[in-house]
PDB file of C-alpha atoms in Angstrom:
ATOM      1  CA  UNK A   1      17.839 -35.096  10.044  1.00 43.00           C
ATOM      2  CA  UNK A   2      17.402 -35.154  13.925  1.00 41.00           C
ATOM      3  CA  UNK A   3      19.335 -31.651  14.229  1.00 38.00           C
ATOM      4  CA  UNK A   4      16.434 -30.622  11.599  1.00 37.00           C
ATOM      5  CA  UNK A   5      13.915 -32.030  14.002  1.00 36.00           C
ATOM      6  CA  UNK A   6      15.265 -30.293  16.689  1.00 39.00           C
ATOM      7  CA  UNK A   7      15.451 -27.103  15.129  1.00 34.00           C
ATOM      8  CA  UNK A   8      12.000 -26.553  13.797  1.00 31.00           C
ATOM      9  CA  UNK A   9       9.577 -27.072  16.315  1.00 26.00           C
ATOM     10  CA  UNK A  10       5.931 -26.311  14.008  1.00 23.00           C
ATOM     11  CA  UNK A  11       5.219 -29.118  12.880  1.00 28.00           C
ATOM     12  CA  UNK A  12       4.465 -31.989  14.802  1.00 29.00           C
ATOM     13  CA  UNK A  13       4.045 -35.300  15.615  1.00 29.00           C
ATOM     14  CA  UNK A  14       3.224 -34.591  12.067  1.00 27.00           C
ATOM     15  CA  UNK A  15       0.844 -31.942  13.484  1.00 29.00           C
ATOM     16  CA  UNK A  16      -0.207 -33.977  16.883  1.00 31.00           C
ATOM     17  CA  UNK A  17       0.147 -30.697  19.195  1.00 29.00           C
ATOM     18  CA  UNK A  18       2.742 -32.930  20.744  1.00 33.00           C
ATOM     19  CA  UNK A  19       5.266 -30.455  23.036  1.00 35.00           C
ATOM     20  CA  UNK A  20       7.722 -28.305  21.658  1.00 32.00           C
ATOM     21  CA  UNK A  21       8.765 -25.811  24.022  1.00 30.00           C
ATOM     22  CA  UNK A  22      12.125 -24.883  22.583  1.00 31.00           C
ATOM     23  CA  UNK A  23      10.364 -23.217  19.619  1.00 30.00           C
ATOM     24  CA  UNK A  24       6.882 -23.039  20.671  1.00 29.00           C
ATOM     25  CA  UNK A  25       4.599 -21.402  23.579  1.00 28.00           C
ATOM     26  CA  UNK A  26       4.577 -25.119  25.272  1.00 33.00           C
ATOM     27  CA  UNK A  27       7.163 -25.914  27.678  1.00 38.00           C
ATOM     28  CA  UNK A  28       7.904 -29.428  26.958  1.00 40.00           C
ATOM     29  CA  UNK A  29       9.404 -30.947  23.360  1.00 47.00           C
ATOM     30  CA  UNK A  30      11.626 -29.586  20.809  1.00 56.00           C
ATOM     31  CA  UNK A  31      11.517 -31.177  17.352  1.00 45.00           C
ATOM     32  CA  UNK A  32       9.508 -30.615  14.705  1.00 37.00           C
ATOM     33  CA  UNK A  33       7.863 -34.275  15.266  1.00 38.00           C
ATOM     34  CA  UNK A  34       6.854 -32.800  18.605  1.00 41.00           C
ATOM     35  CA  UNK A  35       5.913 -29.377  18.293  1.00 39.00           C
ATOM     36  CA  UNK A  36       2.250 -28.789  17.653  1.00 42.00           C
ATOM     37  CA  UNK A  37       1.288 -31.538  20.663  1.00 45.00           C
ATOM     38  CA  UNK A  38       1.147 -28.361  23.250  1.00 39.00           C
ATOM     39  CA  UNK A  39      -2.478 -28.879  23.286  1.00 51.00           C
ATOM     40  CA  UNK A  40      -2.016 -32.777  24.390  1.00 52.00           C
ATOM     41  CA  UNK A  41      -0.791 -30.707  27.921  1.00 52.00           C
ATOM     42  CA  UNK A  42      -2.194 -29.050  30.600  1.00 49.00           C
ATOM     43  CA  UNK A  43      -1.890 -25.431  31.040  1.00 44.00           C
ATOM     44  CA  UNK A  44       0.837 -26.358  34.780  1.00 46.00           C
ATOM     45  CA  UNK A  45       2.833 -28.222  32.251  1.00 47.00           C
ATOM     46  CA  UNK A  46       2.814 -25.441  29.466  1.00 41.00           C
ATOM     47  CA  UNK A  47       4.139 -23.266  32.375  1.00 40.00           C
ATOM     48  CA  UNK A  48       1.221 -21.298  32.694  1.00 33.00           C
ATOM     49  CA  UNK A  49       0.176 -21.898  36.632  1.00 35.00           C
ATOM     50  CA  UNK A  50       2.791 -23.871  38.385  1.00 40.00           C
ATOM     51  CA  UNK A  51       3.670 -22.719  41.818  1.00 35.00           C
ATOM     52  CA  UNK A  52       6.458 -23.297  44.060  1.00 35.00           C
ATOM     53  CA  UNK A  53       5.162 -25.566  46.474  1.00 31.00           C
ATOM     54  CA  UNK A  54       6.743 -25.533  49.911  1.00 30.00           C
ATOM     55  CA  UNK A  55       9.084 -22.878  48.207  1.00 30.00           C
ATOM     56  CA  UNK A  56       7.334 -19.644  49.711  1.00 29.00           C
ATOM     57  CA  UNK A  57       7.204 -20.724  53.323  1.00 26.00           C
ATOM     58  CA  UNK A  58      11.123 -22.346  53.220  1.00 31.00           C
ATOM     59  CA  UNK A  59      12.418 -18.986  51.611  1.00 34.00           C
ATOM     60  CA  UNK A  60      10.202 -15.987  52.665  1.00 29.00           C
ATOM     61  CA  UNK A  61      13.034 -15.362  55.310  1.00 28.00           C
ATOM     62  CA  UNK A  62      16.205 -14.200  54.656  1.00 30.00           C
ATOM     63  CA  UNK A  63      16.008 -14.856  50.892  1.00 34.00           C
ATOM     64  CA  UNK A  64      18.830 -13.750  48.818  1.00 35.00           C
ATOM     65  CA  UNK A  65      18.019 -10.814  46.504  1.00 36.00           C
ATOM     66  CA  UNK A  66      17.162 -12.044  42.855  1.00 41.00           C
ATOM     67  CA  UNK A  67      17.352  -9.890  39.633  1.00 37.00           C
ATOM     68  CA  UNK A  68      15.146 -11.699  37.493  1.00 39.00           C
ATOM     69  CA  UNK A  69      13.182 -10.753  34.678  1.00 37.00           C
ATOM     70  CA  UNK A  70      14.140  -7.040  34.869  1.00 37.00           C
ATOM     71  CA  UNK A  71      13.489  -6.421  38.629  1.00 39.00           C
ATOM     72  CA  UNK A  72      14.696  -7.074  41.904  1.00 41.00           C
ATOM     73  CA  UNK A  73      12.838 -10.024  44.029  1.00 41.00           C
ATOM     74  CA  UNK A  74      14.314 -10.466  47.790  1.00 43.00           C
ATOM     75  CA  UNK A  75      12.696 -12.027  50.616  1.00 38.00           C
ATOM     76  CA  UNK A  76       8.863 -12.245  49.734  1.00 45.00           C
ATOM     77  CA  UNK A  77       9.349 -12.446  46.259  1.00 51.00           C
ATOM     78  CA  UNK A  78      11.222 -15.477  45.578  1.00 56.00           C
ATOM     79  CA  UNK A  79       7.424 -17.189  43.917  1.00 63.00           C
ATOM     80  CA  UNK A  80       7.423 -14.041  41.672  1.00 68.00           C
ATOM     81  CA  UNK A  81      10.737 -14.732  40.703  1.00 71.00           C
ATOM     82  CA  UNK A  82      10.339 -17.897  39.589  1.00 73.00           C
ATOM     83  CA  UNK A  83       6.998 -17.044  37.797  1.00 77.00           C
ATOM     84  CA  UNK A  84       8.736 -14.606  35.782  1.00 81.00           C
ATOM     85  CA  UNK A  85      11.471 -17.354  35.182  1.00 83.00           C
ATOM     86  CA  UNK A  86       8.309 -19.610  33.737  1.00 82.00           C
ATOM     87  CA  UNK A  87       7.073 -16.428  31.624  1.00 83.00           C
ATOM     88  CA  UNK A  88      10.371 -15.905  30.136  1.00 85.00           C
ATOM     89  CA  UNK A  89      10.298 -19.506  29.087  1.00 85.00           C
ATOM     90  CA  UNK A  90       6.881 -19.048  27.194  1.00 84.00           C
ATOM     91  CA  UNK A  91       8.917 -16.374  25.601  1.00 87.00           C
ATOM     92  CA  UNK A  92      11.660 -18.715  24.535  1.00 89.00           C
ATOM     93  CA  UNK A  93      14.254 -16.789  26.514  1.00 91.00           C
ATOM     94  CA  UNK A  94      16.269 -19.778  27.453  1.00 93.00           C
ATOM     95  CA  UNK A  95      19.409 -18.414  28.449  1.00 93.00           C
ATOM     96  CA  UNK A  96      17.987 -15.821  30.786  1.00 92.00           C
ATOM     97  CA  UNK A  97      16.036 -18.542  32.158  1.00 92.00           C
ATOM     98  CA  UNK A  98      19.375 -20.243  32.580  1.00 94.00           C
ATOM     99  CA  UNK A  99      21.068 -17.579  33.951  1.00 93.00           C
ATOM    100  CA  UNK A 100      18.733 -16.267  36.312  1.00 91.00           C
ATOM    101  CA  UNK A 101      18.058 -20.304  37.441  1.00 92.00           C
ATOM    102  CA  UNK A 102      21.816 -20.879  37.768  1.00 93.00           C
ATOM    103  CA  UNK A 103      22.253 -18.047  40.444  1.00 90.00           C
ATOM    104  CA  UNK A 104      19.356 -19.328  42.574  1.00 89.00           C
ATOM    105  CA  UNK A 105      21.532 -22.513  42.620  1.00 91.00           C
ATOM    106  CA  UNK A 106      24.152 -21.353  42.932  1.00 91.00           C
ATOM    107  CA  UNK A 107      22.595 -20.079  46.637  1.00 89.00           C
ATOM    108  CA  UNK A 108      21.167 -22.795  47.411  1.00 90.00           C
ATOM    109  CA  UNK A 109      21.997 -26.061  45.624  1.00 92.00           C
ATOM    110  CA  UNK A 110      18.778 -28.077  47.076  1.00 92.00           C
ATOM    111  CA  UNK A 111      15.986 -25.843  45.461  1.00 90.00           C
ATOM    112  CA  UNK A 112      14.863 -28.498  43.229  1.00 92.00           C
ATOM    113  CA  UNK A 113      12.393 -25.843  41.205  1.00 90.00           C
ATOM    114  CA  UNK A 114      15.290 -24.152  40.432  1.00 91.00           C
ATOM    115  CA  UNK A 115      17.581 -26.987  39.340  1.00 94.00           C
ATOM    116  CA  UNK A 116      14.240 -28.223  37.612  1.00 95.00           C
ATOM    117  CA  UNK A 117      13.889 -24.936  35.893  1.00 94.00           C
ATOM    118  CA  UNK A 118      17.570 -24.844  34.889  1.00 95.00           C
ATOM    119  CA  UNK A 119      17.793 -28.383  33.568  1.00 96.00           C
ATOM    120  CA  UNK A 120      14.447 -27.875  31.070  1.00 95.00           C
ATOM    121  CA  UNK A 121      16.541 -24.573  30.232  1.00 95.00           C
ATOM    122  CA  UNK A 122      19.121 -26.562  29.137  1.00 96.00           C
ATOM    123  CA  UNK A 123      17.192 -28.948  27.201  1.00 96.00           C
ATOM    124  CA  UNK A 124      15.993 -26.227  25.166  1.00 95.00           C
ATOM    125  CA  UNK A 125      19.491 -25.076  24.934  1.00 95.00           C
ATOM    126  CA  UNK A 126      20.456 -28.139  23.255  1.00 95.00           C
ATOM    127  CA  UNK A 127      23.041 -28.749  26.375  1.00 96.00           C
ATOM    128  CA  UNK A 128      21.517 -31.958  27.183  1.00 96.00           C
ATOM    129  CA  UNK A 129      24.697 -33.181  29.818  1.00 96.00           C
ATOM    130  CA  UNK A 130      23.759 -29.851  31.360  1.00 97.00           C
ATOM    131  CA  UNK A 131      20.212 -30.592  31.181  1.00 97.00           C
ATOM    132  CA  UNK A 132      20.233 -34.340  32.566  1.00 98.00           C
ATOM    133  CA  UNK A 133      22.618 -33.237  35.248  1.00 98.00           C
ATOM    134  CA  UNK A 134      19.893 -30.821  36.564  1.00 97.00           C
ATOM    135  CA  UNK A 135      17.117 -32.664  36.005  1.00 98.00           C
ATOM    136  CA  UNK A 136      18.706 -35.602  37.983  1.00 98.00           C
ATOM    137  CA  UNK A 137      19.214 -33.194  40.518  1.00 97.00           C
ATOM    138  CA  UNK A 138      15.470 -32.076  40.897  1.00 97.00           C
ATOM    139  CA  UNK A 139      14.091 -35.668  40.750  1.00 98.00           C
ATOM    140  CA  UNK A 140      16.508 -36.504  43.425  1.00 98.00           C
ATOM    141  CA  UNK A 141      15.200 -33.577  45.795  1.00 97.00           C
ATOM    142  CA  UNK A 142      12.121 -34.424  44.573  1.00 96.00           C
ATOM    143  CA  UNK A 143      10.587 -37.668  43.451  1.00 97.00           C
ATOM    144  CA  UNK A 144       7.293 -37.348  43.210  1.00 96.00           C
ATOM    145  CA  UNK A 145       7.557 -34.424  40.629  1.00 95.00           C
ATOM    146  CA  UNK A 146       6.783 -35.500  37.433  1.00 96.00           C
ATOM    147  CA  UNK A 147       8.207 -32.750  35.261  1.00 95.00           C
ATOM    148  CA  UNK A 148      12.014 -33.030  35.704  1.00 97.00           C
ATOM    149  CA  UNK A 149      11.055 -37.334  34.705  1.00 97.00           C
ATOM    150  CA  UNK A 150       9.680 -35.839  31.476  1.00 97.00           C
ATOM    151  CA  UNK A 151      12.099 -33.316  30.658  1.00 97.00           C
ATOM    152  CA  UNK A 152      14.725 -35.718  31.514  1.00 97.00           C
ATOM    153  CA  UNK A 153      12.985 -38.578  29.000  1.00 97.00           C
ATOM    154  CA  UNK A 154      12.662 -35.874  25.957  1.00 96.00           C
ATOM    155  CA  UNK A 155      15.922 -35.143  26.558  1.00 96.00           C
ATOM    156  CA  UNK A 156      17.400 -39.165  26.680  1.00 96.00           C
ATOM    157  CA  UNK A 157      14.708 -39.741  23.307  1.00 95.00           C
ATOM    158  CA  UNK A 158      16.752 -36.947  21.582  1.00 93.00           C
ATOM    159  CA  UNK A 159      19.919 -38.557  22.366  1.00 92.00           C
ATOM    160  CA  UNK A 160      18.656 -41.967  21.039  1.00 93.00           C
ATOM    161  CA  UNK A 161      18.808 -43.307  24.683  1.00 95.00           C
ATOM    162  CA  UNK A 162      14.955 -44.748  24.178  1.00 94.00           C
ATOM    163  CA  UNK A 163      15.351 -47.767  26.751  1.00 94.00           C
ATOM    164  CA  UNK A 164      16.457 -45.329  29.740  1.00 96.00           C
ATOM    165  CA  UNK A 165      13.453 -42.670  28.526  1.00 97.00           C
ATOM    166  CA  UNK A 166      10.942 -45.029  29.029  1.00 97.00           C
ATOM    167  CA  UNK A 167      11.611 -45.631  32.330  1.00 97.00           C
ATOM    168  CA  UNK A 168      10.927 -41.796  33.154  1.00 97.00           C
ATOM    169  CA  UNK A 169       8.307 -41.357  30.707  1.00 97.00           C
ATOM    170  CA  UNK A 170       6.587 -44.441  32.697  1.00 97.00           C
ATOM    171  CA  UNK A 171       7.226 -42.663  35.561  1.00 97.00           C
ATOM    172  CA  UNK A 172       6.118 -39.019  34.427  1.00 97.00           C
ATOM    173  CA  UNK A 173       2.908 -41.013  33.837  1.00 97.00           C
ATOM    174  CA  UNK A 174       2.218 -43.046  36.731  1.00 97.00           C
ATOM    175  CA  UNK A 175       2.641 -39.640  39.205  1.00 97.00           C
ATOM    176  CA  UNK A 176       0.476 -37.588  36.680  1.00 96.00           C
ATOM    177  CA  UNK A 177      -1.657 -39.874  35.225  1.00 96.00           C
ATOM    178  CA  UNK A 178      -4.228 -37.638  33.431  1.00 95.00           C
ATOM    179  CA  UNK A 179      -1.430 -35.549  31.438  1.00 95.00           C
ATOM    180  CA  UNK A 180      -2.009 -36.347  28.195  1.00 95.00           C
ATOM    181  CA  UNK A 181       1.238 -35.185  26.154  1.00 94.00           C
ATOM    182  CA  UNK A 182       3.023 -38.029  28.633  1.00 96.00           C
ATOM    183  CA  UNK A 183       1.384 -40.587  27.456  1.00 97.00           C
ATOM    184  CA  UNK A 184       1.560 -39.185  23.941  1.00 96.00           C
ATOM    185  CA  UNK A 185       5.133 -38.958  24.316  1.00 96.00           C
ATOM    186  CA  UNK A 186       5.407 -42.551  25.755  1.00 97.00           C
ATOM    187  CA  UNK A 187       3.588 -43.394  23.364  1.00 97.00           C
ATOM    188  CA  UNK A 188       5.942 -42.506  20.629  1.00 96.00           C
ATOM    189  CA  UNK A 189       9.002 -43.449  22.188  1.00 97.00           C
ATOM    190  CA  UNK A 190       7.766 -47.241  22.433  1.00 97.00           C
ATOM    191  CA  UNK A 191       6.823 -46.722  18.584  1.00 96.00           C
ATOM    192  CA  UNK A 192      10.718 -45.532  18.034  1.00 95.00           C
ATOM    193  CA  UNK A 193      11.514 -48.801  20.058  1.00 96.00           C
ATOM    194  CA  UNK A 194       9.955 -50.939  17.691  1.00 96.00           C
ATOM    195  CA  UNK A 195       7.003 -51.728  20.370  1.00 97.00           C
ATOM    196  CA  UNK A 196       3.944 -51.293  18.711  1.00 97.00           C
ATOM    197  CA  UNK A 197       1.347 -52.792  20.986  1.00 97.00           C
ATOM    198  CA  UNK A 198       2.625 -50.955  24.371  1.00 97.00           C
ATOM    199  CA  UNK A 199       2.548 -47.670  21.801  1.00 98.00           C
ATOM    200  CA  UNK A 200      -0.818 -47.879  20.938  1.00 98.00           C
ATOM    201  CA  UNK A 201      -1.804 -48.680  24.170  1.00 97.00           C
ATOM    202  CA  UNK A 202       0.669 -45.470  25.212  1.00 97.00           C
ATOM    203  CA  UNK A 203      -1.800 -43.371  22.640  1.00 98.00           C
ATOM    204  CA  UNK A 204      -5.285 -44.742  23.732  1.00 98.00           C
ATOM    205  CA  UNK A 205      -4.898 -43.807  27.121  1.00 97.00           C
ATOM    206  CA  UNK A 206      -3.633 -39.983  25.551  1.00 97.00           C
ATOM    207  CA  UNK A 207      -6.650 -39.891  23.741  1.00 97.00           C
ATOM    208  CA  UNK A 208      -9.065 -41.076  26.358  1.00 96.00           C
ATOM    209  CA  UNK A 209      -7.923 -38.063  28.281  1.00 95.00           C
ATOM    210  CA  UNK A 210      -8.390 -35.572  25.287  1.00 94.00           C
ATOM    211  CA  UNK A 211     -10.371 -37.723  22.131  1.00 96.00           C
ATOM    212  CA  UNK A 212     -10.780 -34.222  20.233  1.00 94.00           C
ATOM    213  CA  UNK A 213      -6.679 -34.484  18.882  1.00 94.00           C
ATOM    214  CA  UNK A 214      -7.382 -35.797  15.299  1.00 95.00           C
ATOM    215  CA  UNK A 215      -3.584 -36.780  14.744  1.00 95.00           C
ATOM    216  CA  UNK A 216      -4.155 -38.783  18.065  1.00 96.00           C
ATOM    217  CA  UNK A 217      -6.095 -40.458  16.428  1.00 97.00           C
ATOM    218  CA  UNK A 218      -4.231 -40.881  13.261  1.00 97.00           C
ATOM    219  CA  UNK A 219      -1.265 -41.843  14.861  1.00 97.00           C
ATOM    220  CA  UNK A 220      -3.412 -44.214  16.671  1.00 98.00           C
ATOM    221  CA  UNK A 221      -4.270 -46.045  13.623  1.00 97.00           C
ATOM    222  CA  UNK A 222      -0.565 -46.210  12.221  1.00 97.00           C
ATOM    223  CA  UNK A 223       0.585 -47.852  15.779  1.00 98.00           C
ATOM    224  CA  UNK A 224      -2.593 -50.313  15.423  1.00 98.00           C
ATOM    225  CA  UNK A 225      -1.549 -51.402  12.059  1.00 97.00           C
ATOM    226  CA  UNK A 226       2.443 -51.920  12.576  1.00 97.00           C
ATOM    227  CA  UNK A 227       1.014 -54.379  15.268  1.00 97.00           C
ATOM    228  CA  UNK A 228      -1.145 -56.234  13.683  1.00 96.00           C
ATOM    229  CA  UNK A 229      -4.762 -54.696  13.864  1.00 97.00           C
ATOM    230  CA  UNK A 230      -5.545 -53.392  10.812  1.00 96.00           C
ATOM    231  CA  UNK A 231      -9.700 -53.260  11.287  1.00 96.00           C
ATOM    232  CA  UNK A 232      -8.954 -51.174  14.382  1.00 97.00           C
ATOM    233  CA  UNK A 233      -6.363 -49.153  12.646  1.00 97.00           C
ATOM    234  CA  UNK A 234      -8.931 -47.970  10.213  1.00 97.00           C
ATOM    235  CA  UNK A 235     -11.356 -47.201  12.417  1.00 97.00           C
ATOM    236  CA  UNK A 236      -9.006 -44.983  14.249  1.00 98.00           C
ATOM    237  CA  UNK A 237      -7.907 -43.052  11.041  1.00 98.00           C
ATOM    238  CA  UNK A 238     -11.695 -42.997   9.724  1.00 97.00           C
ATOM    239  CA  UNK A 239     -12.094 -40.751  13.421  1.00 97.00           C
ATOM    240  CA  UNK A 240      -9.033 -38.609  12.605  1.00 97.00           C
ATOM    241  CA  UNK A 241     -11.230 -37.702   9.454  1.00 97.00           C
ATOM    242  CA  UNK A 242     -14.389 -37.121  11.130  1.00 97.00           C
ATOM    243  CA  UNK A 243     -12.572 -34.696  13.458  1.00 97.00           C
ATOM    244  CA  UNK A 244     -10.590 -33.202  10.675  1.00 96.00           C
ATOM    245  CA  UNK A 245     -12.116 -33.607   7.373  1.00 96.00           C
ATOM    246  CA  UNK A 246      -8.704 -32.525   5.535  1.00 95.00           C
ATOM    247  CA  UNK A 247      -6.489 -34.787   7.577  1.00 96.00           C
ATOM    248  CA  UNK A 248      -4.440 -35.737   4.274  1.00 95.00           C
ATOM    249  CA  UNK A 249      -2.474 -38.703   6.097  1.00 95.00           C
ATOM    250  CA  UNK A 250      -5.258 -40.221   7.650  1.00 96.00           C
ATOM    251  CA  UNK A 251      -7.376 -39.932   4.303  1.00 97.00           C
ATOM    252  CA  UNK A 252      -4.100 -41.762   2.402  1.00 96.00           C
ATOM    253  CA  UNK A 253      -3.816 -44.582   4.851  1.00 96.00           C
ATOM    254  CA  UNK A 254      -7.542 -45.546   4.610  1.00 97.00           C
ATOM    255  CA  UNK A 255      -6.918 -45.319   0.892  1.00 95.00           C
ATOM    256  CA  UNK A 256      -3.803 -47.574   1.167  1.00 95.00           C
ATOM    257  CA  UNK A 257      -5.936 -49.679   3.521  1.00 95.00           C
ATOM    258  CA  UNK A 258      -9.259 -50.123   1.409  1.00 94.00           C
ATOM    259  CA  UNK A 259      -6.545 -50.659  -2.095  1.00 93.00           C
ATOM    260  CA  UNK A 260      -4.836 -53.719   0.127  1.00 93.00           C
ATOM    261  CA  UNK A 261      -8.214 -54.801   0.843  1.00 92.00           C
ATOM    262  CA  UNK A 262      -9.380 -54.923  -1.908  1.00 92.00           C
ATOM    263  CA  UNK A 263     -12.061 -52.274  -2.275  1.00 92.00           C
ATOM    264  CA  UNK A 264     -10.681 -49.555  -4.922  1.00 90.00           C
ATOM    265  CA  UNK A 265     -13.998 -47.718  -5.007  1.00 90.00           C
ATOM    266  CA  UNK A 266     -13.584 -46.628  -1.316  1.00 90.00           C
ATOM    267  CA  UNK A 267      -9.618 -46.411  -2.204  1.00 90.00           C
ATOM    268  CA  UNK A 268     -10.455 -43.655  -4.434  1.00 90.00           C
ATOM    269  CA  UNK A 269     -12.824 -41.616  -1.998  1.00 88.00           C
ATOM    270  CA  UNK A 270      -9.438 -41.229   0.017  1.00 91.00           C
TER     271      UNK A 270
END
C-alpha cells in the first residue's frame, strides 16, 4: 500500500492539494495522499522563484563551468544554472536534477542549494538514505532554511520515522510560518501519530493561511472528531461543502454525524 502511495501522486490528501512533487508540478510530497496539496504552497516552495541567496556574489568568480539543462553556465551563470535545475524539477526530471546537482558538489561540497537540490532529488528518486544524507547536509550549512527540514520530514514520514519528522516539520514551520502545506503536512503526520488535538490544531493554522482548501476543511473536521469535538467537526465539514458543493466525504461524514445524532432527516440530505 505505501509503495502505491508513493507511486501515484493525483490524488491527495484525498484531494487536499497537499505536495506531491515526485509526480506532480509541486516540488514537495510524493504519495497519492499528498499530491493534489500543491496549492496549500507558495509558488518559492513549488520551485517557481527561489533564488540563490548569497550564491551569486560567493561564486560569480572563478566558477567552475556547469552543463546543465542543455547549455553551458560558467562564472556568471551559476543562478541560471540552478534555475534551470528547479525547472527541470517542475518537469519531473529527477535524475538530471541529480546529476547535474551532484557535480556542483562534487566542486564544492559546502553549497548547501546544491546539496539541498540534490537531496529533494533524491527523495523523489525514492533514494531516501541518499536523500536524508543531503538534506542533513544543507540544514547543516544552513539552518535557517526551511526547505531541506521539510524535504527531510516527508522523507522520515515515508519511512514511518513520524517522531523524528515532527521535529523538522515543527521546525519547517516555525522559520516559515505562513507556508501553508507545512502545517498541512504537520498536520497529518501528528494525525498518523495518533495525536489528534496537536493535528487539528496543525490544520487550523493551514487553513487560516489559505481557508478557500475545501479538503482543509474536511480533513479538519475528521481530526476534530477523532479528538473528541464532534459539534466543531461538523461545522468544519458543513464548510468543506459550502466551498465544494460535491465534496462526497465531507457530505458522508455529516450524514454519519446527523444518523449518530440522531437526526435521519438531515442524515439523508447527505
Amino acid at each position: 500500500a505505501a509503495t502505491a502511495a508513493r507511486s501515484n501522486a493525483d490524488g491527495a490528501v484525498s484531494s487536499l492539494t497537499s505536495a506531491s512533487e515526485r509526480n506532480s508540478p509541486y516540488l514537495g510530497c510524493r504519495g497519492s495522499e499528498t499530491a493534489d496539496a500543491m496549492r496549500w504552497s507558495s509558488a518559492k516552495l513549488r520551485g517557481r522563484s527561489e533564488t540563490r541567496t548569497g550564491i551569486s556574489a560567493s561564486r560569480s568568480a572563478g566558477a567552475t563551468c556547469l552543463h546543465v539543462a542543455g547549455s553551458a553556465g560558467c562564472a556568471n551563470s551559476v543562478v541560471t544554472a540552478v534555475k534551470a535545475l528547479i525547472e527541470r524539477l517542475r518537469k519531473r526530471d529527477y535524475k538530471g536534477v541529480a546529476k547535474a546537482a551532484e557535480l556542483i558538489v562534487t566542486q564544492n561540497a559546502k553549497d548547501y542549494e546544491a546539496q539541498y537540490l540534490l537531496g529533494r532529488a533524491m527523495f523523489h528518486l525514492k533514494k531516501d538514505r541518499a536523500a536524508v544524507r543531503h538534506l542533513s547536509k544543507a540544514i547543516e550549512l544552513k539552518p535557517d532554511y526551511p526547505n531541506p527540514y521539510f524535504f527531510r520530514a516527508m522523507t522520515l514520514a515515508y519511512s514511518k520515522k513520524s517522531k523524528e519528522a515532527a521535529k523538522d516539520f515543527e521546525k519547517a514551520a516555525e522559520l516559515a510560518p505562513k507556508e501553508a502545506i507545512y502545517w498541512v503536512e504537520l498536520a497529518r503526520n501528528y494525525a498518523r501519530m495518533g495525536n489528534a488535538p496537536a493535528a487539528a490544531s496543525g490544520m487550523e493554522k493551514a487553513i487560516g493561511i489559505n481557508p478557500k482548501r475545501p479538503q482543509g476543511w474536511y480533513l479538519l473536521g475528521n481530526y476534530r472528531m477523532r479528538a473528541g469535538d464532534p459539534i466543531n467537526a461538523r461545522a468544519a465539514w458543513e464548510k468543506a461543502v459550502e466551498l465544494k458543493p460535491h465534496h462526497l466525504q465531507a457530505h458522508l461524514s455529516l450524514g454519519q454525524y446527523y444518523q449518530t445524532a440522531g437526526h435521519p432527516q438531515k442524515a439523508a440530505v447527505h
